[in-house]
């Protein structure tokens, strides 16, 4: 009995402590009624004129300059500090999301009617499409000047809009290529099969298949390969798996986002090539439906895979692999007589609907500040390119990044943006069904087409 | 001969269960071992299981940021709050449902049971709105209020207390016990096994919770351990940091399990035996 009395006492103590802590934290928060504060700002009362702005970012880099020393929200807080120095009425709070549950947090906040003012998003998250469709974003067309448009490449411009309205302040662009383990190609005397001597390092599906076949082998001399030319996976990052539909001349939707084109022959044939790599040609590890993008990367870093699609930061990871190896990047393979195409991703900031006109102007100004040509240069720290051309070539001394920059001009934004129309789970479900032979490519694409049509009509 | 056969069967059972235990424990062993190795070791194939090259670099990186201590204490507060809340409030509710008669008892009980079948994700948006409107977001209250009572714990305590003979309560009443003393001096001591289990499960559930603490908190110093660790993960995965974080997170739970192992085992069988 005495023990239980002790438990009661402990419970009461905790409750009292929490009571104190709870009130303190709330005071520190200071962001419970932003609209009221914004209204006060408009009224001109100097002491209450602070305009609270909520900025949500993901942990992209550590430190004020993104140099790795410090916290993952330091750089954003530093921008907030610099902006507040220029606009003393701005009261910016930075919240750090995480890659695992960040999008869910935004979704809940949107559904509850209290989203942040400004949030970082990237094309393959589908933020512009998803929230643009819901009508919860502020269009930024009135705030973009001609000089801004002139500063963005076509690949960037194509990533900012949903149905002719611009919603994203572009900050960075990244492009994917095919990472090649050169040590494996040298071991198999197969480097001649790679398109390294071509300006864009572009190649056809047939050439890619030959290279993959040459690097699928058993290191131990067994009958089953333990090293594969490439990898086809069913979990996470499905955009890489559908990419061959694009590089074969197809796309998910048309350029105006009015019609699904996923069942068109070029897309279907391109995707069939991806599935054939695993199921017919056997140049990818078996059980692809159960392999995740992370598993694929681990196999690549363990030298069990010769080629896989990925972004340039794989280069650094290869340097610190269990057995470091030489890496090269080439373009994604394309269908015969098709031009090179790449998966293009543009990241930037979207502004959620504002009740107060003055606050909206301030939020837009802050977005412009973060994404201006000087401040955008920080994205070099994460191996990506600033979205603005005026930021200059940050990688003039880096041949790999110079190549990626060149390839980014062939990026297709419609492809990466339209992924947001369909849940990642649906993309994965269909690729898994195709890989286990449960569905033909045409049937899976018809299912996805149905989802796309429905989404576009909503 | 028969005894020998039984012994043989028991030996086989022992071997099979031991193998199963080793299989289940291996990932935890691997995780703990890799958290003391350089990051590249984690993705090595075949796995590096040697004891060479141990380092505390991953933990240094983990604790270099003082936030880890804040997140750990936040998690302890939330998990302990969930534990005590479940034990105290659910035992009272369970007792009422098991031994008291009041209008609408059945409907109310089944309403609580039906909540058990509702997915947590479904209630997230209304819960978030409720907390926001009460201006409780980013406070301990937002983390604690929704977890103080668990429908499962109410169901479990009710089922257990239902089996306590009514004669005990009647005898206590004849002896002049008040309602409070009956609950405190008779029901609670008898119900210790189920209360221990409710407390332990309450602690573990809240310690591991990710989604609600993510939604309900804004500032880094209000994050719980699970959410805080996730926010340390940059785009490129640092396997050493991930595994050190996982080991750090698991350590209190492992200690709790070892300390209260007998209650876990008892708790698992409560529903089957007493229900």
PDB file of C-alpha atoms in Angstrom, chain A residues 62-339:
ATOM      1  CA  UNK A  62      23.986  21.789 -40.773  1.00  0.00           C
ATOM      2  CA  UNK A  63      25.315  25.174 -39.751  1.00  0.00           C
ATOM      3  CA  UNK A  64      24.841  28.825 -40.616  1.00  0.00           C
ATOM      4  CA  UNK A  65      26.658  28.439 -43.920  1.00  0.00           C
ATOM      5  CA  UNK A  66      25.622  24.847 -44.406  1.00  0.00           C
ATOM      6  CA  UNK A  67      29.205  23.771 -43.825  1.00  0.00           C
ATOM      7  CA  UNK A  68      28.283  20.933 -41.482  1.00  0.00           C
ATOM      8  CA  UNK A  69      29.131  22.609 -38.199  1.00  0.00           C
ATOM      9  CA  UNK A  70      26.037  23.393 -36.207  1.00  0.00           C
ATOM     10  CA  UNK A  71      22.355  22.554 -36.205  1.00  0.00           C
ATOM     11  CA  UNK A  72      20.181  21.636 -39.186  1.00  0.00           C
ATOM     12  CA  UNK A  73      18.052  24.775 -38.857  1.00  0.00           C
ATOM     13  CA  UNK A  74      20.920  27.244 -38.330  1.00  0.00           C
ATOM     14  CA  UNK A  75      21.061  28.334 -41.965  1.00  0.00           C
ATOM     15  CA  UNK A  76      17.338  29.094 -42.056  1.00  0.00           C
ATOM     16  CA  UNK A  77      17.521  30.956 -38.768  1.00  0.00           C
ATOM     17  CA  UNK A  78      20.426  32.975 -40.144  1.00  0.00           C
ATOM     18  CA  UNK A  79      18.342  33.991 -43.176  1.00  0.00           C
ATOM     19  CA  UNK A  80      15.523  34.896 -40.807  1.00  0.00           C
ATOM     20  CA  UNK A  81      17.927  37.026 -38.755  1.00  0.00           C
ATOM     21  CA  UNK A  82      19.264  38.828 -41.834  1.00  0.00           C
ATOM     22  CA  UNK A  83      15.759  39.452 -43.149  1.00  0.00           C
ATOM     23  CA  UNK A  84      14.562  40.752 -39.802  1.00  0.00           C
ATOM     24  CA  UNK A  85      17.465  43.192 -39.811  1.00  0.00           C
ATOM     25  CA  UNK A  86      16.017  44.639 -43.015  1.00  0.00           C
ATOM     26  CA  UNK A  87      12.386  44.308 -41.953  1.00  0.00           C
ATOM     27  CA  UNK A  88      12.230  44.775 -38.183  1.00  0.00           C
ATOM     28  CA  UNK A  89       8.485  44.144 -38.107  1.00  0.00           C
ATOM     29  CA  UNK A  90       8.993  40.574 -39.287  1.00  0.00           C
ATOM     30  CA  UNK A  91       8.980  38.018 -36.489  1.00  0.00           C
ATOM     31  CA  UNK A  92      10.137  34.798 -38.121  1.00  0.00           C
ATOM     32  CA  UNK A  93       9.993  31.419 -36.429  1.00  0.00           C
ATOM     33  CA  UNK A  94      11.759  28.497 -38.053  1.00  0.00           C
ATOM     34  CA  UNK A  95      10.451  25.003 -37.543  1.00  0.00           C
ATOM     35  CA  UNK A  96      12.454  21.995 -38.542  1.00  0.00           C
ATOM     36  CA  UNK A  97      10.518  19.181 -40.189  1.00  0.00           C
ATOM     37  CA  UNK A  98      11.977  15.767 -40.832  1.00  0.00           C
ATOM     38  CA  UNK A  99      12.144  13.711 -43.980  1.00  0.00           C
ATOM     39  CA  UNK A 100      10.139  10.855 -42.456  1.00  0.00           C
ATOM     40  CA  UNK A 101       6.999  12.700 -41.406  1.00  0.00           C
ATOM     41  CA  UNK A 102       7.368  16.239 -42.729  1.00  0.00           C
ATOM     42  CA  UNK A 103       4.852  15.968 -45.537  1.00  0.00           C
ATOM     43  CA  UNK A 104       2.292  14.399 -43.168  1.00  0.00           C
ATOM     44  CA  UNK A 105       2.779  17.279 -40.777  1.00  0.00           C
ATOM     45  CA  UNK A 106       2.139  19.783 -43.555  1.00  0.00           C
ATOM     46  CA  UNK A 107      -0.925  17.810 -44.690  1.00  0.00           C
ATOM     47  CA  UNK A 108      -2.406  17.810 -41.182  1.00  0.00           C
ATOM     48  CA  UNK A 109      -1.685  21.513 -40.740  1.00  0.00           C
ATOM     49  CA  UNK A 110      -3.348  22.250 -44.095  1.00  0.00           C
ATOM     50  CA  UNK A 111      -6.347  20.060 -43.252  1.00  0.00           C
ATOM     51  CA  UNK A 112      -6.677  21.785 -39.891  1.00  0.00           C
ATOM     52  CA  UNK A 113      -6.562  25.180 -41.573  1.00  0.00           C
ATOM     53  CA  UNK A 114      -3.349  26.360 -39.963  1.00  0.00           C
ATOM     54  CA  UNK A 115      -0.484  25.710 -42.357  1.00  0.00           C
ATOM     55  CA  UNK A 116       2.824  27.546 -42.052  1.00  0.00           C
ATOM     56  CA  UNK A 117       3.305  30.717 -44.061  1.00  0.00           C
ATOM     57  CA  UNK A 118       6.250  29.449 -46.009  1.00  0.00           C
ATOM     58  CA  UNK A 119       7.489  25.909 -46.479  1.00  0.00           C
ATOM     59  CA  UNK A 120      10.219  24.229 -48.460  1.00  0.00           C
ATOM     60  CA  UNK A 121       9.093  21.625 -50.938  1.00  0.00           C
ATOM     61  CA  UNK A 122      10.513  19.801 -53.904  1.00  0.00           C
ATOM     62  CA  UNK A 123       8.896  18.587 -57.097  1.00  0.00           C
ATOM     63  CA  UNK A 124       8.878  14.905 -56.344  1.00  0.00           C
ATOM     64  CA  UNK A 125       6.982  15.628 -53.097  1.00  0.00           C
ATOM     65  CA  UNK A 126       4.269  16.982 -55.360  1.00  0.00           C
ATOM     66  CA  UNK A 127       3.652  20.006 -53.123  1.00  0.00           C
ATOM     67  CA  UNK A 128       2.921  22.488 -55.920  1.00  0.00           C
ATOM     68  CA  UNK A 129       0.477  20.123 -57.598  1.00  0.00           C
ATOM     69  CA  UNK A 130      -1.151  18.803 -54.438  1.00  0.00           C
ATOM     70  CA  UNK A 131      -1.649  22.096 -52.618  1.00  0.00           C
ATOM     71  CA  UNK A 132      -2.179  24.074 -55.820  1.00  0.00           C
ATOM     72  CA  UNK A 133      -5.084  21.757 -56.587  1.00  0.00           C
ATOM     73  CA  UNK A 134      -6.495  22.222 -53.089  1.00  0.00           C
ATOM     74  CA  UNK A 135      -6.392  25.986 -53.587  1.00  0.00           C
ATOM     75  CA  UNK A 136      -4.484  26.588 -50.362  1.00  0.00           C
ATOM     76  CA  UNK A 137      -1.458  28.269 -51.961  1.00  0.00           C
ATOM     77  CA  UNK A 138      -0.902  31.899 -52.804  1.00  0.00           C
ATOM     78  CA  UNK A 139      -0.010  32.421 -56.468  1.00  0.00           C
ATOM     79  CA  UNK A 140       3.230  34.335 -56.758  1.00  0.00           C
ATOM     80  CA  UNK A 141       2.817  35.566 -60.348  1.00  0.00           C
ATOM     81  CA  UNK A 142       2.229  39.159 -59.193  1.00  0.00           C
ATOM     82  CA  UNK A 143       5.459  39.091 -57.242  1.00  0.00           C
ATOM     83  CA  UNK A 144       7.677  37.612 -59.927  1.00  0.00           C
ATOM     84  CA  UNK A 145       9.222  40.182 -62.214  1.00  0.00           C
ATOM     85  CA  UNK A 146      10.388  39.711 -65.774  1.00  0.00           C
ATOM     86  CA  UNK A 147      13.971  39.739 -64.507  1.00  0.00           C
ATOM     87  CA  UNK A 148      13.098  36.748 -62.312  1.00  0.00           C
ATOM     88  CA  UNK A 149      11.676  34.784 -65.239  1.00  0.00           C
ATOM     89  CA  UNK A 150      14.747  35.646 -67.317  1.00  0.00           C
ATOM     90  CA  UNK A 151      16.887  34.248 -64.502  1.00  0.00           C
ATOM     91  CA  UNK A 152      15.336  30.757 -64.579  1.00  0.00           C
ATOM     92  CA  UNK A 153      16.070  28.044 -67.119  1.00  0.00           C
ATOM     93  CA  UNK A 154      13.158  26.382 -68.939  1.00  0.00           C
ATOM     94  CA  UNK A 155      13.565  23.256 -66.795  1.00  0.00           C
ATOM     95  CA  UNK A 156      13.090  25.407 -63.683  1.00  0.00           C
ATOM     96  CA  UNK A 157      10.204  27.432 -65.116  1.00  0.00           C
ATOM     97  CA  UNK A 158       8.281  24.281 -65.891  1.00  0.00           C
ATOM     98  CA  UNK A 159       8.418  23.162 -62.285  1.00  0.00           C
ATOM     99  CA  UNK A 160       6.818  26.148 -60.631  1.00  0.00           C
ATOM    100  CA  UNK A 161       3.292  26.073 -61.886  1.00  0.00           C
ATOM    101  CA  UNK A 162       0.025  24.302 -61.510  1.00  0.00           C
ATOM    102  CA  UNK A 163      -2.605  25.107 -64.140  1.00  0.00           C
ATOM    103  CA  UNK A 164      -0.998  28.330 -65.377  1.00  0.00           C
ATOM    104  CA  UNK A 165      -0.470  29.797 -61.931  1.00  0.00           C
ATOM    105  CA  UNK A 166       2.965  30.025 -60.387  1.00  0.00           C
ATOM    106  CA  UNK A 167       3.265  28.839 -56.809  1.00  0.00           C
ATOM    107  CA  UNK A 168       6.893  28.125 -56.045  1.00  0.00           C
ATOM    108  CA  UNK A 169       9.839  30.429 -55.399  1.00  0.00           C
ATOM    109  CA  UNK A 170      12.546  28.210 -56.908  1.00  0.00           C
ATOM    110  CA  UNK A 171      15.672  27.811 -54.842  1.00  0.00           C
ATOM    111  CA  UNK A 172      17.574  24.811 -56.146  1.00  0.00           C
ATOM    112  CA  UNK A 173      17.552  22.354 -58.976  1.00  0.00           C
ATOM    113  CA  UNK A 174      18.908  18.871 -59.124  1.00  0.00           C
ATOM    114  CA  UNK A 175      19.050  16.284 -61.780  1.00  0.00           C
ATOM    115  CA  UNK A 176      19.656  12.585 -61.712  1.00  0.00           C
ATOM    116  CA  UNK A 177      21.931  10.534 -63.908  1.00  0.00           C
ATOM    117  CA  UNK A 178      23.122   6.949 -63.939  1.00  0.00           C
ATOM    118  CA  UNK A 179      25.936   6.311 -61.482  1.00  0.00           C
ATOM    119  CA  UNK A 180      28.497   3.841 -62.787  1.00  0.00           C
ATOM    120  CA  UNK A 181      30.953   1.794 -60.744  1.00  0.00           C
ATOM    121  CA  UNK A 182      34.036   2.165 -62.931  1.00  0.00           C
ATOM    122  CA  UNK A 183      36.006  -0.416 -60.962  1.00  0.00           C
ATOM    123  CA  UNK A 184      33.462  -3.085 -61.893  1.00  0.00           C
ATOM    124  CA  UNK A 185      33.499  -2.064 -65.554  1.00  0.00           C
ATOM    125  CA  UNK A 186      37.302  -2.196 -65.561  1.00  0.00           C
ATOM    126  CA  UNK A 187      37.235  -5.592 -63.878  1.00  0.00           C
ATOM    127  CA  UNK A 188      34.967  -6.853 -66.695  1.00  0.00           C
ATOM    128  CA  UNK A 189      36.908  -5.013 -69.446  1.00  0.00           C
ATOM    129  CA  UNK A 190      33.664  -3.329 -70.380  1.00  0.00           C
ATOM    130  CA  UNK A 191      34.446   0.401 -70.143  1.00  0.00           C
ATOM    131  CA  UNK A 192      34.163   0.676 -73.925  1.00  0.00           C
ATOM    132  CA  UNK A 193      30.471  -0.068 -73.584  1.00  0.00           C
ATOM    133  CA  UNK A 194      29.924   3.164 -71.667  1.00  0.00           C
ATOM    134  CA  UNK A 195      29.134   6.423 -73.507  1.00  0.00           C
ATOM    135  CA  UNK A 196      31.900   8.324 -71.740  1.00  0.00           C
ATOM    136  CA  UNK A 197      33.334   9.810 -74.925  1.00  0.00           C
ATOM    137  CA  UNK A 198      30.050  11.454 -75.965  1.00  0.00           C
ATOM    138  CA  UNK A 199      29.436  15.057 -75.027  1.00  0.00           C
ATOM    139  CA  UNK A 200      26.230  14.336 -73.103  1.00  0.00           C
ATOM    140  CA  UNK A 201      27.209  10.742 -72.299  1.00  0.00           C
ATOM    141  CA  UNK A 202      23.833   9.729 -73.664  1.00  0.00           C
ATOM    142  CA  UNK A 203      23.051   6.221 -74.854  1.00  0.00           C
ATOM    143  CA  UNK A 204      20.222   3.998 -75.986  1.00  0.00           C
ATOM    144  CA  UNK A 205      18.338   1.258 -74.160  1.00  0.00           C
ATOM    145  CA  UNK A 206      20.198  -1.362 -76.222  1.00  0.00           C
ATOM    146  CA  UNK A 207      23.578   0.052 -75.318  1.00  0.00           C
ATOM    147  CA  UNK A 208      22.597   0.205 -71.650  1.00  0.00           C
ATOM    148  CA  UNK A 209      21.414  -3.412 -71.747  1.00  0.00           C
ATOM    149  CA  UNK A 210      24.728  -4.573 -73.250  1.00  0.00           C
ATOM    150  CA  UNK A 211      26.633  -2.767 -70.509  1.00  0.00           C
ATOM    151  CA  UNK A 212      24.376  -4.285 -67.850  1.00  0.00           C
ATOM    152  CA  UNK A 213      24.811  -7.773 -69.284  1.00  0.00           C
ATOM    153  CA  UNK A 214      28.584  -7.374 -69.340  1.00  0.00           C
ATOM    154  CA  UNK A 215      28.649  -6.504 -65.666  1.00  0.00           C
ATOM    155  CA  UNK A 216      26.264  -9.198 -64.460  1.00  0.00           C
ATOM    156  CA  UNK A 217      28.443 -12.029 -63.248  1.00  0.00           C
ATOM    157  CA  UNK A 218      29.357 -14.331 -60.420  1.00  0.00           C
ATOM    158  CA  UNK A 219      32.455 -13.217 -58.607  1.00  0.00           C
ATOM    159  CA  UNK A 220      32.671 -16.546 -56.824  1.00  0.00           C
ATOM    160  CA  UNK A 221      32.353 -18.562 -59.999  1.00  0.00           C
ATOM    161  CA  UNK A 222      28.916 -19.915 -59.079  1.00  0.00           C
ATOM    162  CA  UNK A 223      26.050 -20.415 -61.479  1.00  0.00           C
ATOM    163  CA  UNK A 224      24.034 -17.501 -60.058  1.00  0.00           C
ATOM    164  CA  UNK A 225      25.322 -13.938 -60.369  1.00  0.00           C
ATOM    165  CA  UNK A 226      26.334 -12.073 -57.240  1.00  0.00           C
ATOM    166  CA  UNK A 227      27.065  -8.840 -59.097  1.00  0.00           C
ATOM    167  CA  UNK A 228      24.367  -7.281 -61.283  1.00  0.00           C
ATOM    168  CA  UNK A 229      24.594  -4.731 -64.051  1.00  0.00           C
ATOM    169  CA  UNK A 230      21.778  -2.618 -62.658  1.00  0.00           C
ATOM    170  CA  UNK A 231      18.924  -2.640 -60.134  1.00  0.00           C
ATOM    171  CA  UNK A 232      15.157  -2.378 -60.365  1.00  0.00           C
ATOM    172  CA  UNK A 233      13.354  -1.711 -57.097  1.00  0.00           C
ATOM    173  CA  UNK A 234       9.771  -1.606 -55.884  1.00  0.00           C
ATOM    174  CA  UNK A 235       9.927   0.550 -52.768  1.00  0.00           C
ATOM    175  CA  UNK A 236      10.620   4.291 -52.414  1.00  0.00           C
ATOM    176  CA  UNK A 237      11.626   6.767 -55.110  1.00  0.00           C
ATOM    177  CA  UNK A 238       9.388   5.198 -57.794  1.00  0.00           C
ATOM    178  CA  UNK A 239      10.098   8.087 -60.173  1.00  0.00           C
ATOM    179  CA  UNK A 240      13.397   6.430 -61.074  1.00  0.00           C
ATOM    180  CA  UNK A 241      11.593   3.242 -62.053  1.00  0.00           C
ATOM    181  CA  UNK A 242       9.141   4.984 -64.380  1.00  0.00           C
ATOM    182  CA  UNK A 243      11.846   7.208 -65.899  1.00  0.00           C
ATOM    183  CA  UNK A 244      12.369   5.016 -68.967  1.00  0.00           C
ATOM    184  CA  UNK A 245       8.803   5.831 -70.004  1.00  0.00           C
ATOM    185  CA  UNK A 246       9.919   9.451 -70.242  1.00  0.00           C
ATOM    186  CA  UNK A 247      13.218   8.738 -71.950  1.00  0.00           C
ATOM    187  CA  UNK A 248      11.352   6.674 -74.530  1.00  0.00           C
ATOM    188  CA  UNK A 249       9.382   9.763 -75.549  1.00  0.00           C
ATOM    189  CA  UNK A 250       6.347   9.382 -73.277  1.00  0.00           C
ATOM    190  CA  UNK A 251       5.169  11.252 -70.226  1.00  0.00           C
ATOM    191  CA  UNK A 252       2.693  10.892 -67.378  1.00  0.00           C
ATOM    192  CA  UNK A 253       0.477  13.800 -68.404  1.00  0.00           C
ATOM    193  CA  UNK A 254       0.539  16.324 -71.208  1.00  0.00           C
ATOM    194  CA  UNK A 255       2.300  19.646 -70.772  1.00  0.00           C
ATOM    195  CA  UNK A 256      -0.887  21.490 -69.752  1.00  0.00           C
ATOM    196  CA  UNK A 257      -1.776  18.896 -67.117  1.00  0.00           C
ATOM    197  CA  UNK A 258      -5.143  18.302 -68.734  1.00  0.00           C
ATOM    198  CA  UNK A 259      -4.750  14.789 -70.054  1.00  0.00           C
ATOM    199  CA  UNK A 260      -3.069  11.642 -68.761  1.00  0.00           C
ATOM    200  CA  UNK A 261      -0.711  10.193 -71.352  1.00  0.00           C
ATOM    201  CA  UNK A 262       0.697   7.364 -69.294  1.00  0.00           C
ATOM    202  CA  UNK A 263      -0.899   4.630 -71.402  1.00  0.00           C
ATOM    203  CA  UNK A 264       0.614   5.975 -74.622  1.00  0.00           C
ATOM    204  CA  UNK A 265       2.786   3.479 -76.423  1.00  0.00           C
ATOM    205  CA  UNK A 266       6.165   5.198 -75.902  1.00  0.00           C
ATOM    206  CA  UNK A 267       5.664   5.324 -72.132  1.00  0.00           C
ATOM    207  CA  UNK A 268       4.472   1.728 -71.984  1.00  0.00           C
ATOM    208  CA  UNK A 269       7.408   0.454 -74.052  1.00  0.00           C
ATOM    209  CA  UNK A 270       9.894   2.398 -71.968  1.00  0.00           C
ATOM    210  CA  UNK A 271       8.510   0.959 -68.757  1.00  0.00           C
ATOM    211  CA  UNK A 272       8.452  -2.501 -70.301  1.00  0.00           C
ATOM    212  CA  UNK A 273      12.208  -2.116 -70.824  1.00  0.00           C
ATOM    213  CA  UNK A 274      12.651  -1.426 -67.099  1.00  0.00           C
ATOM    214  CA  UNK A 275      10.655  -4.499 -66.117  1.00  0.00           C
ATOM    215  CA  UNK A 276      12.476  -6.620 -68.703  1.00  0.00           C
ATOM    216  CA  UNK A 277      15.827  -5.692 -67.189  1.00  0.00           C
ATOM    217  CA  UNK A 278      14.781  -7.619 -64.084  1.00  0.00           C
ATOM    218  CA  UNK A 279      12.370 -10.273 -65.335  1.00  0.00           C
ATOM    219  CA  UNK A 280      13.600 -11.084 -68.846  1.00  0.00           C
ATOM    220  CA  UNK A 281      17.251 -10.131 -69.108  1.00  0.00           C
ATOM    221  CA  UNK A 282      18.001 -10.880 -65.434  1.00  0.00           C
ATOM    222  CA  UNK A 283      20.549  -8.086 -65.187  1.00  0.00           C
ATOM    223  CA  UNK A 284      19.021  -6.836 -61.921  1.00  0.00           C
ATOM    224  CA  UNK A 285      18.877  -8.639 -58.556  1.00  0.00           C
ATOM    225  CA  UNK A 286      15.890 -10.941 -58.138  1.00  0.00           C
ATOM    226  CA  UNK A 287      13.080 -10.003 -55.774  1.00  0.00           C
ATOM    227  CA  UNK A 288      13.047  -6.408 -56.998  1.00  0.00           C
ATOM    228  CA  UNK A 289       9.510  -5.873 -55.672  1.00  0.00           C
ATOM    229  CA  UNK A 290      10.867  -6.130 -52.138  1.00  0.00           C
ATOM    230  CA  UNK A 291      13.984  -4.029 -52.748  1.00  0.00           C
ATOM    231  CA  UNK A 292      13.907  -0.390 -51.633  1.00  0.00           C
ATOM    232  CA  UNK A 293      15.855   2.517 -53.042  1.00  0.00           C
ATOM    233  CA  UNK A 294      17.927   2.435 -49.855  1.00  0.00           C
ATOM    234  CA  UNK A 295      18.675  -1.283 -50.317  1.00  0.00           C
ATOM    235  CA  UNK A 296      19.703  -0.546 -53.900  1.00  0.00           C
ATOM    236  CA  UNK A 297      22.099   2.147 -52.757  1.00  0.00           C
ATOM    237  CA  UNK A 298      23.589  -0.149 -50.136  1.00  0.00           C
ATOM    238  CA  UNK A 299      24.151  -2.821 -52.788  1.00  0.00           C
ATOM    239  CA  UNK A 300      25.735  -0.242 -55.085  1.00  0.00           C
ATOM    240  CA  UNK A 301      28.048   0.953 -52.307  1.00  0.00           C
ATOM    241  CA  UNK A 302      28.950  -2.684 -51.627  1.00  0.00           C
ATOM    242  CA  UNK A 303      29.895  -3.112 -55.308  1.00  0.00           C
ATOM    243  CA  UNK A 304      27.103  -5.600 -55.965  1.00  0.00           C
ATOM    244  CA  UNK A 305      25.490  -3.324 -58.550  1.00  0.00           C
ATOM    245  CA  UNK A 306      27.344  -1.743 -61.470  1.00  0.00           C
ATOM    246  CA  UNK A 307      24.877   1.001 -62.448  1.00  0.00           C
ATOM    247  CA  UNK A 308      21.996   2.731 -60.690  1.00  0.00           C
ATOM    248  CA  UNK A 309      20.134   6.001 -61.152  1.00  0.00           C
ATOM    249  CA  UNK A 310      20.868   8.602 -58.515  1.00  0.00           C
ATOM    250  CA  UNK A 311      21.750  12.218 -57.788  1.00  0.00           C
ATOM    251  CA  UNK A 312      25.328  13.582 -57.637  1.00  0.00           C
ATOM    252  CA  UNK A 313      25.681  13.216 -53.864  1.00  0.00           C
ATOM    253  CA  UNK A 314      26.252   9.500 -54.422  1.00  0.00           C
ATOM    254  CA  UNK A 315      29.777  10.490 -55.436  1.00  0.00           C
ATOM    255  CA  UNK A 316      30.666  11.452 -51.862  1.00  0.00           C
ATOM    256  CA  UNK A 317      29.051   8.316 -50.480  1.00  0.00           C
ATOM    257  CA  UNK A 318      31.086   6.137 -52.844  1.00  0.00           C
ATOM    258  CA  UNK A 319      34.253   7.733 -51.479  1.00  0.00           C
ATOM    259  CA  UNK A 320      33.352   6.514 -47.989  1.00  0.00           C
ATOM    260  CA  UNK A 321      31.965   3.132 -49.056  1.00  0.00           C
ATOM    261  CA  UNK A 322      33.250  -0.005 -47.276  1.00  0.00           C
ATOM    262  CA  UNK A 323      35.681  -0.384 -50.205  1.00  0.00           C
ATOM    263  CA  UNK A 324      35.865   3.008 -51.953  1.00  0.00           C
ATOM    264  CA  UNK A 325      35.642   2.860 -55.736  1.00  0.00           C
ATOM    265  CA  UNK A 326      35.799   5.094 -58.765  1.00  0.00           C
ATOM    266  CA  UNK A 327      32.451   6.437 -59.885  1.00  0.00           C
ATOM    267  CA  UNK A 328      31.307   8.099 -63.109  1.00  0.00           C
ATOM    268  CA  UNK A 329      27.963   9.483 -64.187  1.00  0.00           C
ATOM    269  CA  UNK A 330      26.281   9.004 -67.543  1.00  0.00           C
ATOM    270  CA  UNK A 331      22.881  10.053 -68.897  1.00  0.00           C
ATOM    271  CA  UNK A 332      19.795   7.886 -68.357  1.00  0.00           C
ATOM    272  CA  UNK A 333      19.385   5.592 -71.387  1.00  0.00           C
ATOM    273  CA  UNK A 334      16.787   6.559 -73.963  1.00  0.00           C
ATOM    274  CA  UNK A 335      14.713   4.855 -76.612  1.00  0.00           C
ATOM    275  CA  UNK A 336      15.963   4.631 -80.189  1.00  0.00           C
ATOM    276  CA  UNK A 337      15.734   7.968 -82.004  1.00  0.00           C
ATOM    277  CA  UNK A 338      14.736   9.756 -78.816  1.00  0.00           C
ATOM    278  CA  UNK A 339      16.614  12.736 -77.351  1.00  0.00           C
TER     279      UNK A 339
END
